[in-house]
Coordinates of C-alpha atoms in Angstrom, one line a residue:
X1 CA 0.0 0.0 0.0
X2 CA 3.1 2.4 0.9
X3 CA 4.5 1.7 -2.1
X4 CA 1.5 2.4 -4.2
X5 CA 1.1 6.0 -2.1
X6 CA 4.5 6.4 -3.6
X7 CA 3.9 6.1 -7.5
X8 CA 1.3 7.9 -7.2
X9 CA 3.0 11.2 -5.7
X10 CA 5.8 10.7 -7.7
X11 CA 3.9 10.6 -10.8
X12 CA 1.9 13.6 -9.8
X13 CA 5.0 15.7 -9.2
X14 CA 6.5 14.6 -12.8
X15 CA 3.2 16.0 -14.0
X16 CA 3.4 18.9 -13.2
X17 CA 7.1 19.6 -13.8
X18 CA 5.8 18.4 -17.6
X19 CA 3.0 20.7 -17.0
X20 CA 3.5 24.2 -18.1
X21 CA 1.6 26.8 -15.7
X22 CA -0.6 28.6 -18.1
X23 CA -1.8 25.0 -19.3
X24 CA -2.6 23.7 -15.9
X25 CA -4.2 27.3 -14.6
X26 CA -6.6 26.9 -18.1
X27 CA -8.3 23.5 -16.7
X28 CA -10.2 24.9 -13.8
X29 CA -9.0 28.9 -14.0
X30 CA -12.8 30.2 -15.9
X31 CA -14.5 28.8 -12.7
X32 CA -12.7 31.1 -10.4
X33 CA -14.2 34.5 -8.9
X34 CA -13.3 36.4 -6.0
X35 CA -16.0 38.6 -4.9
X36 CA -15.5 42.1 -2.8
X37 CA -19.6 43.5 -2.5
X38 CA -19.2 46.4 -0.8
X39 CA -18.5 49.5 -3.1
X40 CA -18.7 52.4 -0.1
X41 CA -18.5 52.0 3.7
X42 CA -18.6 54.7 6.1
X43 CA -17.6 54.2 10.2
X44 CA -17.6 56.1 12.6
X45 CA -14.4 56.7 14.1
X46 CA -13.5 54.0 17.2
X47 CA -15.4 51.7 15.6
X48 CA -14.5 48.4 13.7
X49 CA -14.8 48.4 10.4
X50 CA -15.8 45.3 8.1
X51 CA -14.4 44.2 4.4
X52 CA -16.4 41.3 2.8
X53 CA -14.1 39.3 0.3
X54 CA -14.9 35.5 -0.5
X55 CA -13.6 33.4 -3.3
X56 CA -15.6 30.4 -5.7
X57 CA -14.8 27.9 -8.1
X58 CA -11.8 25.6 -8.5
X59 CA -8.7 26.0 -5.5
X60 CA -5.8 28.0 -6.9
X61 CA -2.7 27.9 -5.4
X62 CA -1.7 31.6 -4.5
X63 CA -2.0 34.0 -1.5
X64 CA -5.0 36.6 -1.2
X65 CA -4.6 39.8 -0.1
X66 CA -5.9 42.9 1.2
X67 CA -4.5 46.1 -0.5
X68 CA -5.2 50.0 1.0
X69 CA -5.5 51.9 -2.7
X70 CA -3.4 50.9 -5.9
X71 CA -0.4 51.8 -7.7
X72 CA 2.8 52.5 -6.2
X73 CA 1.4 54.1 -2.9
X74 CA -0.3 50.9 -2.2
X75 CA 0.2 49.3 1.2
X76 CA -0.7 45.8 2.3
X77 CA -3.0 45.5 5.2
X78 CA -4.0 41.8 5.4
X79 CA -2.0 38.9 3.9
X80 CA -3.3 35.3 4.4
X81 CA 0.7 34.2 4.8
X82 CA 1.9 36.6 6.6
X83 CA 0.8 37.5 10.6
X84 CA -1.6 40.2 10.7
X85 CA -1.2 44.2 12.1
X86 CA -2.5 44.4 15.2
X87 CA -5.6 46.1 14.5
X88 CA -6.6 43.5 11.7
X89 CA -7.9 40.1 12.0
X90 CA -9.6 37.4 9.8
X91 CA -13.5 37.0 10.1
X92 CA -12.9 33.2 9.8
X93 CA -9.6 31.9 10.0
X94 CA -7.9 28.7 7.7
X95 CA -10.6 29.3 5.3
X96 CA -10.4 28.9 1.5
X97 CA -13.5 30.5 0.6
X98 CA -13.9 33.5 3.3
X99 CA -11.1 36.0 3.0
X100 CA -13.2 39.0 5.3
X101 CA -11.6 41.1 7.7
X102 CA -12.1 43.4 10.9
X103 CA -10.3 46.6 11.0
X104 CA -10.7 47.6 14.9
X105 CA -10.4 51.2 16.3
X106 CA -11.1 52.8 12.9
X107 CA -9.3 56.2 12.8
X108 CA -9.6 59.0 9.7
X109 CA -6.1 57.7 8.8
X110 CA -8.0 54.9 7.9
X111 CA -10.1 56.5 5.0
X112 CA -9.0 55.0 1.3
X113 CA -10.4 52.5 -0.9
X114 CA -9.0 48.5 0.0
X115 CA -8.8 46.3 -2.6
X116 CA -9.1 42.1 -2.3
X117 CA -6.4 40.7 -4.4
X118 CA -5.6 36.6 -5.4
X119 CA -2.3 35.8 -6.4
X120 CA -0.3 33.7 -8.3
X121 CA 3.0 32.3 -9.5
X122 CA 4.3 33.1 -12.6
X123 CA 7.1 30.9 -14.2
X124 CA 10.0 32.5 -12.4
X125 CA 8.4 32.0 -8.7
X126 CA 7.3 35.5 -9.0
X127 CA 3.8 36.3 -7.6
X128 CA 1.5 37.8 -9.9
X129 CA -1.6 39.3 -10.0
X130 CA -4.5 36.5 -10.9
X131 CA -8.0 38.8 -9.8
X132 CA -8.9 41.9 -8.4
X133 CA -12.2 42.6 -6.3
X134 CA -13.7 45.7 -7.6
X135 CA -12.7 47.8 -4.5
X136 CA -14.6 49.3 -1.6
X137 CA -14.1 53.0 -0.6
X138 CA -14.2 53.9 2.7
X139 CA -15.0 56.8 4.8
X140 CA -14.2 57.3 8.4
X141 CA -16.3 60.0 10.3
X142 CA -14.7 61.5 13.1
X143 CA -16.1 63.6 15.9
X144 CA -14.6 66.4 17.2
X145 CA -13.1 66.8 20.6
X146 CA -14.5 68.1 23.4
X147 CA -14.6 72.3 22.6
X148 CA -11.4 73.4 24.9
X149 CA -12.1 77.4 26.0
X150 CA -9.3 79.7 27.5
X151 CA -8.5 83.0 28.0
X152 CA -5.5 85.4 28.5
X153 CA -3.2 84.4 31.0
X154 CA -3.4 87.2 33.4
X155 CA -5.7 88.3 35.3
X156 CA -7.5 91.7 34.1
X157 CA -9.4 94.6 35.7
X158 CA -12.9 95.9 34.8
X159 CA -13.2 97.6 31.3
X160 CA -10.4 95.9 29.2
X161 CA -11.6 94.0 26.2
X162 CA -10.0 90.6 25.8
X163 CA -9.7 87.5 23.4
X164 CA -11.3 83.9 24.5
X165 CA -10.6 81.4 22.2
X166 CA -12.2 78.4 21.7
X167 CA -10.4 74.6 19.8
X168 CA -11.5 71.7 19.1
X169 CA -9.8 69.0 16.7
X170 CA -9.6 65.4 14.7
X171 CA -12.9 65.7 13.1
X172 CA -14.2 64.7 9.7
X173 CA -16.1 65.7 7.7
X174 CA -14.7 69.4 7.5
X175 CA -17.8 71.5 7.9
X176 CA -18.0 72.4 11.4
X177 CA -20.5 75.0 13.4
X178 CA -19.6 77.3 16.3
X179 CA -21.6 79.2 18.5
X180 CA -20.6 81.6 21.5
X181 CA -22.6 82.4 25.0
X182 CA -22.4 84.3 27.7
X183 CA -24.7 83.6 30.8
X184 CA -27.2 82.1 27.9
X185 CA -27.3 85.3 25.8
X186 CA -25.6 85.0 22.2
X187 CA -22.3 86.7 21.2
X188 CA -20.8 87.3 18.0
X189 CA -17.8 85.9 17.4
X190 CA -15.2 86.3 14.5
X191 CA -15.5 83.5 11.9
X192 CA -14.0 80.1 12.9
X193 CA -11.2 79.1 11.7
X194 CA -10.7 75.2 9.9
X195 CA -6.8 74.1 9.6
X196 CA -6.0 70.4 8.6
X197 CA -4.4 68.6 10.8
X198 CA -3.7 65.0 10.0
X199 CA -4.6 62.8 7.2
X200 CA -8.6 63.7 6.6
X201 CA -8.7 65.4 9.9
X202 CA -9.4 68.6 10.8
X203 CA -9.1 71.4 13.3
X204 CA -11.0 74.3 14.5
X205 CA -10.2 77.7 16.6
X206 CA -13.3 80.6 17.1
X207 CA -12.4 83.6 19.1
X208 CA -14.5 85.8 20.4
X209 CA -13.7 89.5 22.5
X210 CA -15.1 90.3 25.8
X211 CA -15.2 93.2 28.0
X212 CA -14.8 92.5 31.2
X213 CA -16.9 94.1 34.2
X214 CA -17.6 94.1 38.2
X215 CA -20.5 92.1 37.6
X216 CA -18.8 89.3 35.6
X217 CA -17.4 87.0 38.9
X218 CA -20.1 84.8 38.6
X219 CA -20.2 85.2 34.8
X220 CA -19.4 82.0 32.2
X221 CA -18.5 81.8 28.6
X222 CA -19.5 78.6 26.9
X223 CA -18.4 77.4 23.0
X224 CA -20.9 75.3 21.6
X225 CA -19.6 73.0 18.4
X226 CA -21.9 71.3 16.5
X227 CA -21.2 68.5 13.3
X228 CA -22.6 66.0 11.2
X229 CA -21.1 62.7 13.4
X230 CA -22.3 64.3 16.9
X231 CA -26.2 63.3 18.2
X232 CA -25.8 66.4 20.6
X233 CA -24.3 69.3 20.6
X234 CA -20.9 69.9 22.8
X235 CA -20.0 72.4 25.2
X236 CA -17.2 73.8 26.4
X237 CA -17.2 76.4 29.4
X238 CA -14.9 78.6 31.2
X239 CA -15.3 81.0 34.3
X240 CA -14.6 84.7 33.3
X241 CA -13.6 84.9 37.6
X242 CA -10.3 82.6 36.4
X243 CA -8.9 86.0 34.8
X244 CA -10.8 88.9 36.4
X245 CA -9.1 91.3 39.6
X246 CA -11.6 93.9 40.8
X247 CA -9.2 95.8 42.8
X248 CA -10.5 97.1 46.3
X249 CA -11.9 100.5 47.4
X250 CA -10.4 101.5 50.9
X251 CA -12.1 103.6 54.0
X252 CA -10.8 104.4 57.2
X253 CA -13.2 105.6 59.5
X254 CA -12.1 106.5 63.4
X255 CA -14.8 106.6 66.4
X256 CA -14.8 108.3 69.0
X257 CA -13.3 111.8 67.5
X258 CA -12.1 113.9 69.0
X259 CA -11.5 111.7 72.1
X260 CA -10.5 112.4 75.4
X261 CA -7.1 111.6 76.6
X262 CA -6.2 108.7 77.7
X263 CA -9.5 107.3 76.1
X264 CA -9.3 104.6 73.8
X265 CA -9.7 105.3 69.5
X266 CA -11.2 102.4 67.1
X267 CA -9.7 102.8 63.6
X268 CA -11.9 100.8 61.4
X269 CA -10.6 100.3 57.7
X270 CA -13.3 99.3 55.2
X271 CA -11.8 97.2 52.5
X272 CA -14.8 96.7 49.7
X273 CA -15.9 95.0 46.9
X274 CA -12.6 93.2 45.7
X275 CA -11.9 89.8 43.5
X276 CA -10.3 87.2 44.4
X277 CA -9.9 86.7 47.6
X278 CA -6.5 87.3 48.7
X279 CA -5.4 90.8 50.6
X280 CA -3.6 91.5 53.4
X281 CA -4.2 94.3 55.6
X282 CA -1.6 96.5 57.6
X283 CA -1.5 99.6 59.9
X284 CA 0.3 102.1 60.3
X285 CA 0.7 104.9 62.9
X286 CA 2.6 107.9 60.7
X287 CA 4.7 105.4 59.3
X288 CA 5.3 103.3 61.9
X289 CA 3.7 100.0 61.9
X290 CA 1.3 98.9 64.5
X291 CA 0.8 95.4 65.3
X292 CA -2.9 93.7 65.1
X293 CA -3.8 90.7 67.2
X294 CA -6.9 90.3 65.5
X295 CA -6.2 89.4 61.9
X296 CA -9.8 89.8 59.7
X297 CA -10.9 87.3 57.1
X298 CA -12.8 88.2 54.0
X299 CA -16.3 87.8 53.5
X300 CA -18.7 87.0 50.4
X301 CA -21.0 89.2 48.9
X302 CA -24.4 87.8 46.6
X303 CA -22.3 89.4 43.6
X304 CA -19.5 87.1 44.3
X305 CA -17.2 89.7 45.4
X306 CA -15.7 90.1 48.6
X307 CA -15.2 92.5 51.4
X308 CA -13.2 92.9 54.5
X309 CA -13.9 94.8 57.6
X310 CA -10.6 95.2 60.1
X311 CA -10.2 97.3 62.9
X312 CA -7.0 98.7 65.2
X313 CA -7.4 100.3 68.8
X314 CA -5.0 103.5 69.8
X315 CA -4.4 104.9 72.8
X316 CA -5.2 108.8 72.6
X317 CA -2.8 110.7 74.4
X318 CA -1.1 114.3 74.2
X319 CA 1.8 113.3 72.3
X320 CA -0.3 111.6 69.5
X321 CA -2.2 114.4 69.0
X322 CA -2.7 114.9 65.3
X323 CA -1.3 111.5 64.6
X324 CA -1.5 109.9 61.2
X325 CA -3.2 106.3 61.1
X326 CA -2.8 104.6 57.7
X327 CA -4.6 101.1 56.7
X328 CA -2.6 99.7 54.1
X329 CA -4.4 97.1 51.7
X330 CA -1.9 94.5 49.7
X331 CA -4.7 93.1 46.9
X332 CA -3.4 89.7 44.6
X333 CA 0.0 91.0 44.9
X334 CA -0.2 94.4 43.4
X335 CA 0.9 97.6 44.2
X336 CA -0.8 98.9 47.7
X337 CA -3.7 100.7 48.3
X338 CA -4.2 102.9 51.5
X339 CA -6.6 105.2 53.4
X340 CA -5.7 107.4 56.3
X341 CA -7.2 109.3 58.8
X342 CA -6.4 111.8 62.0
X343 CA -6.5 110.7 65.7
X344 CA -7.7 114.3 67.0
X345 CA -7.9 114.8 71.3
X346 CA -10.0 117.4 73.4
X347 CA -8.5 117.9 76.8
X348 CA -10.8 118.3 79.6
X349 CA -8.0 120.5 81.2
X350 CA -8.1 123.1 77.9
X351 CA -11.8 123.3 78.3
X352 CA -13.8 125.6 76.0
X353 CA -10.5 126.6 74.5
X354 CA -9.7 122.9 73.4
X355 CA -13.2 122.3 71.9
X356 CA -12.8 125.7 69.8
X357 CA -9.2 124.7 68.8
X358 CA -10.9 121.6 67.4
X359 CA -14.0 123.6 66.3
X360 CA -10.9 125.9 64.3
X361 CA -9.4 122.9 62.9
X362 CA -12.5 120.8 61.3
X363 CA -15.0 123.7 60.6
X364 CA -12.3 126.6 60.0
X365 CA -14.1 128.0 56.5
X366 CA -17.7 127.8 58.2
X367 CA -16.3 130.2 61.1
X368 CA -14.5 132.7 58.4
X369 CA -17.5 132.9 56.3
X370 CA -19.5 133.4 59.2
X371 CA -17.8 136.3 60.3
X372 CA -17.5 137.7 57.2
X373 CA -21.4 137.7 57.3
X374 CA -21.4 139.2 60.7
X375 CA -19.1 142.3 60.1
X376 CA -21.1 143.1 56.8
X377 CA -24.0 142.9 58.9
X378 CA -23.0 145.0 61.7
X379 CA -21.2 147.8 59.5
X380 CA -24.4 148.1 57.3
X381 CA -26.1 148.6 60.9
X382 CA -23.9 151.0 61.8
X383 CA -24.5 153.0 58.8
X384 CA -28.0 152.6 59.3
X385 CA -27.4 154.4 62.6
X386 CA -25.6 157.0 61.2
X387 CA -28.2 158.4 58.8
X388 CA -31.0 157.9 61.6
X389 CA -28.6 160.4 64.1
X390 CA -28.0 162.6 61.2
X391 CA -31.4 163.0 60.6
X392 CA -32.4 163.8 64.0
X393 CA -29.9 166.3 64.5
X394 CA -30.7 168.0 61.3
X395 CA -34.2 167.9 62.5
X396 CA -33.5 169.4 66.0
X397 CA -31.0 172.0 65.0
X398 CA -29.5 174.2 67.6
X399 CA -30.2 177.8 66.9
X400 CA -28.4 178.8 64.1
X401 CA -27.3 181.9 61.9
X402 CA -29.1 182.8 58.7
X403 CA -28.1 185.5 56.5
X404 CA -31.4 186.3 53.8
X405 CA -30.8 188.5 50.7
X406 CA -33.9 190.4 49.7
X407 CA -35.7 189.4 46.5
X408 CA -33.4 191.5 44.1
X409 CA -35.7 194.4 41.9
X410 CA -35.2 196.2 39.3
X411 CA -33.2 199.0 41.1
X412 CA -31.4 196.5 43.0
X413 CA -29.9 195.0 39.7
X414 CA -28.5 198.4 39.5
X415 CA -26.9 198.4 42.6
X416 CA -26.0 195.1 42.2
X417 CA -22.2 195.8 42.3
X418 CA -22.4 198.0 44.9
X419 CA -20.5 195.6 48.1
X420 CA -22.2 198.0 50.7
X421 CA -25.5 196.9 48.9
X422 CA -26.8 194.3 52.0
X423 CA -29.8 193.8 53.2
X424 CA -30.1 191.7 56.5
X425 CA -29.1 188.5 58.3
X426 CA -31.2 185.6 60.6
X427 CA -28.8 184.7 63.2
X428 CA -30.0 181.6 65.5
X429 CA -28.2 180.8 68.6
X430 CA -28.0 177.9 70.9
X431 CA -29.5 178.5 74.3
X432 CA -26.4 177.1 76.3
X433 CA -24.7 179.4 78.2
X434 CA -21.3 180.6 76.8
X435 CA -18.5 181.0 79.0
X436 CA -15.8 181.3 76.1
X437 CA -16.1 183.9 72.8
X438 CA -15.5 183.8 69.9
X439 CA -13.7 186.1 68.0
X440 CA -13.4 187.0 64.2
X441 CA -10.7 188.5 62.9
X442 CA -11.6 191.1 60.8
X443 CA -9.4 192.7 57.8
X444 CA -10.0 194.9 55.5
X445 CA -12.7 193.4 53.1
X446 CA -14.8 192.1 55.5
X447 CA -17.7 194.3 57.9
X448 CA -18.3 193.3 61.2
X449 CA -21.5 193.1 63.1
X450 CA -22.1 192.3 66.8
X451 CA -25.7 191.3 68.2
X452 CA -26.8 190.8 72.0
X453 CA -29.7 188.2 72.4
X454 CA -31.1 187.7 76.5
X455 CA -30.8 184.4 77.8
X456 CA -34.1 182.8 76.4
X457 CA -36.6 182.0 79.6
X458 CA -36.2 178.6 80.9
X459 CA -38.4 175.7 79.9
X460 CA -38.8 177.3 76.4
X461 CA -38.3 175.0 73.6
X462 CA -38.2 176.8 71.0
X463 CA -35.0 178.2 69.5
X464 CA -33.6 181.7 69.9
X465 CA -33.7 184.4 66.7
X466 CA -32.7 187.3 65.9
X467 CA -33.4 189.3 62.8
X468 CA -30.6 191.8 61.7
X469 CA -31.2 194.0 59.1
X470 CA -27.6 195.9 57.4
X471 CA -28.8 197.9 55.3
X472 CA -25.6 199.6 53.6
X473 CA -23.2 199.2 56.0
X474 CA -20.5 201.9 56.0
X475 CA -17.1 201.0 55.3
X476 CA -15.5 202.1 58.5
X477 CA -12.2 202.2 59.6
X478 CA -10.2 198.9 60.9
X479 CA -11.6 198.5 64.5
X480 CA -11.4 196.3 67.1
X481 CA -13.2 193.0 67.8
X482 CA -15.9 193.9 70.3
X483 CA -15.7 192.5 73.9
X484 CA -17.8 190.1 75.2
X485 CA -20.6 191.1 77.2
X486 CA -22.0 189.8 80.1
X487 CA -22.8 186.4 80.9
X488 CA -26.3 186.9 80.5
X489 CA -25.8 187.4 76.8
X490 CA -25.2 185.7 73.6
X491 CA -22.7 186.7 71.6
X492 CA -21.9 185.9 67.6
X493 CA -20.2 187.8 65.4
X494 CA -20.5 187.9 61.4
X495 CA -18.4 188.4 58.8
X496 CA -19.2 189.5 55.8
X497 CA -17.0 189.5 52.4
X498 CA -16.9 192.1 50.4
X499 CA -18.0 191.2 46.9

């Protein structure tokens, strides 16, 4: 029986040495057909990907493979001979009919058109090409990342305008969506921006500007991205409180003042509305500083801001009398902020002159319009007075001295330059009693009359006159004054210049 197994191999082998290889393919090589149904396949990226290849007819001796595209860029992917990439395995393994494959992890790299292929070998060894399936193109969707928002790298105050961008990446197709928000209210944004990246991937960068304010601690910014492999939209967010600094507004308030010496003075310093959290609070006592046991921790406002409340206790006397206390606020590591104000004393001792010291110091422009007021006041009084004393003095005029001109008439006009040409003269007199007389010097161009009035009787009110009439005095020689008369009388003298 062996040695019938024998001839027989023996004879099959001289066969086919006899045989030429285009003779022996032509006996069964019409019933062969490889088959590759699928003409377009599209995955989703992650997933595993399928390629249906099977083969009927007669057995050929020859390799099958799987080919990604054709030409001289082609690359082997599966090869029934060789071991497999790792991401690639065989449907159903040691068969002669079923040449499918799994492609796991699908990524965009992936995307191309795979080819089944059955080989052959040619009369030199050399494998040749014996069928061709007709190809299947696939096409790998990819989804985008998740949208990836950020902002400038320092922090920045209230009312400076800057850049958020939002990026997302390794999607495909190309056409991507983007839409900005802030606390659920639409912004505009610039258009986005679609680079590629890898082989049929994509990536994506929107910016958008935004003007920072107090009010925008608790505020968000959110990038919503939207494409054609995502059920639901995605979202990327990012606190605008990450890179805002509201710096602090600083108050120093001191209770009692003034205060009594030896009494004890609360400086409070009012550190408000600040972002973030972190200050540090120091006090000074002009320049010096002063050491606080109690160190205050800040407190949240509704907005989201914070505040801080902290408090020092001096000792008020004499010598720190005008004394400078200065709260110094250190806010994120910035330059300071500070707020001073005065510890002011009244001494008991000074009395009323300490309290209008202080009165001078704090209400020193009231006083001085005040008394600008008051000596307007008093010298407009004063004139007031004046004219009122005038009046009356006018009105109760001591006797006096009148000297009346007769209506002039025709012959007068004449004698007009006549200076002897006088008429008379009302003379009125005070009633007092003079003791001293006066004299007029006469000269030569002036006459001189003398009148003697009794002493008016007593109890009578009304004023003493006299009525003098001159009628052409003669020019007489130079004479002297007349004597005063008795003390009974009145005496006035007249003089009258020559015209």
């Amino acid at each position: 029986m062996v040695l019938v197994m024998q001839e027989l191999l023996l004879v099959c082998l001289m066969l086919l040495l006899l045989c030429r290889h285009s003779v022996c393919l032509g006996v069964g090589a019409q019933d062969f057909r490889l088959y590759q149904p699928q003409d377009k396949v599209l995955v989703a990226a992650g997933e595993t990907l399928t390629l249906n290849c099977t083969a009927s007819g007669m057995i050929i001796p020859g390799a099958v493979r799987w080919l990604k595209g054709w030409g001289s860029d082609k690359k082997t992917i599966y090869d029934q001979k060789e071991k497999p990439l790792p991401r690639v395995m065989r449907a159903v393994n040691e068969s002669s009919t079923d040449f499918t494959i799994y492609i796991r992890n699908v990524q965009p790299e992936d995307i191309g058109t795979y080819y089944c292929v059955k080989y052959i070998k040619g009369g030199t060894d050399k494998e040749e090409v014996f069928q061709r399936g007709n190809g299947t193109e696939v096409s790998v969707q990819a989804k985008p990342s998740p949208p990836l928002v950020s902002g400038p790298e320092q922090r920045v105050t209230p009312g400076q305008s800057v850049p958020f961008t939002c990026t997302t990446g390794g999607f495909f197709p190309k056409e991507i969506g983007v839409n900005w928000f802030k606390n659920r209210n639409p912004m505009t944004a610039q258009q986005p921006q679609v680079t590629e990246w890898r082989v049929k991937t994509y990536n994506m960068s929107s910016t958008v500007m935004v003007t920072l304010q107090k009010e925008d601690v608790p505020s968000q910014l959110t990038c919503e991205v939207q494409h054609s492999t995502l059920l639901a939209r995605l979202h990327g967010s990012f606190q605008l409180s990450r890179v805002l600094r509201v710096p602090p507004s600083v108050e120093v308030h001191a209770a009692p003042s003034p205060a009594e010496v030896n009494k004890t003075v609360t400086f409070t310093c009012l550190v408000k509305e600040f972002y973030p959290a972190n200050v540090s609070v120091s006090w000074l006592e002009n320049g010096i500083e002063i050491k606080v046991q109690n160190i205050s921790q800040p407190g949240k406002l509704r907005s989201g801001l914070f505040k801080l409340r902290s408090q020092v206790e001096v000792q008020a006397t004499e010598e720190k009398n005008g004394s400078t206390i200065t709260c110094v606020v250190v806010h994120d590591a910035q330059a300071p902020a500070n707020s001073s104000a005065f510890l002011w004393i009244s001494n008991p001792s000074q009395g009323e002159l300490s309290k209008e010291s202080q009165m001078l110091k704090d209400d020193r422009l009231i006083y001085i319009v005040v008394g600008v007021v008051c000596t307007v006041l008093a010298l407009l009084v004063a004139a007031i007075l004046y004219l009122i004393r005038t009046k009356q003095i006018k009105g109760k005029s001591s006797p006096s001295a009148r000297l009346h001109e007769p209506e002039k008439s025709s012959e007068a006009t004449t004698q007009e330059s006549d200076p002897n040409n006088l008429t008379y003269a009302d003379l009125n007199f005070d009633k007092e009693r003079k003791t001293i007389r006066r004299m007029v010097e006469m000269s030569q161009q002036s006459e001189y009359a003398c009148i003697q009035t009794n002493r008016a009787p007593n109890g009578d009110d009304n004023l003493t006159y006299a009525d003098l009439d001159m009628v052409h005095l003669s020019k007489a020689p130079k004479r002297p004054a007349p004597r005063p008369e008795e003390a009974s009388s009145e005496y006035a003298s007249v003089q009258i210049t020559r015209k």
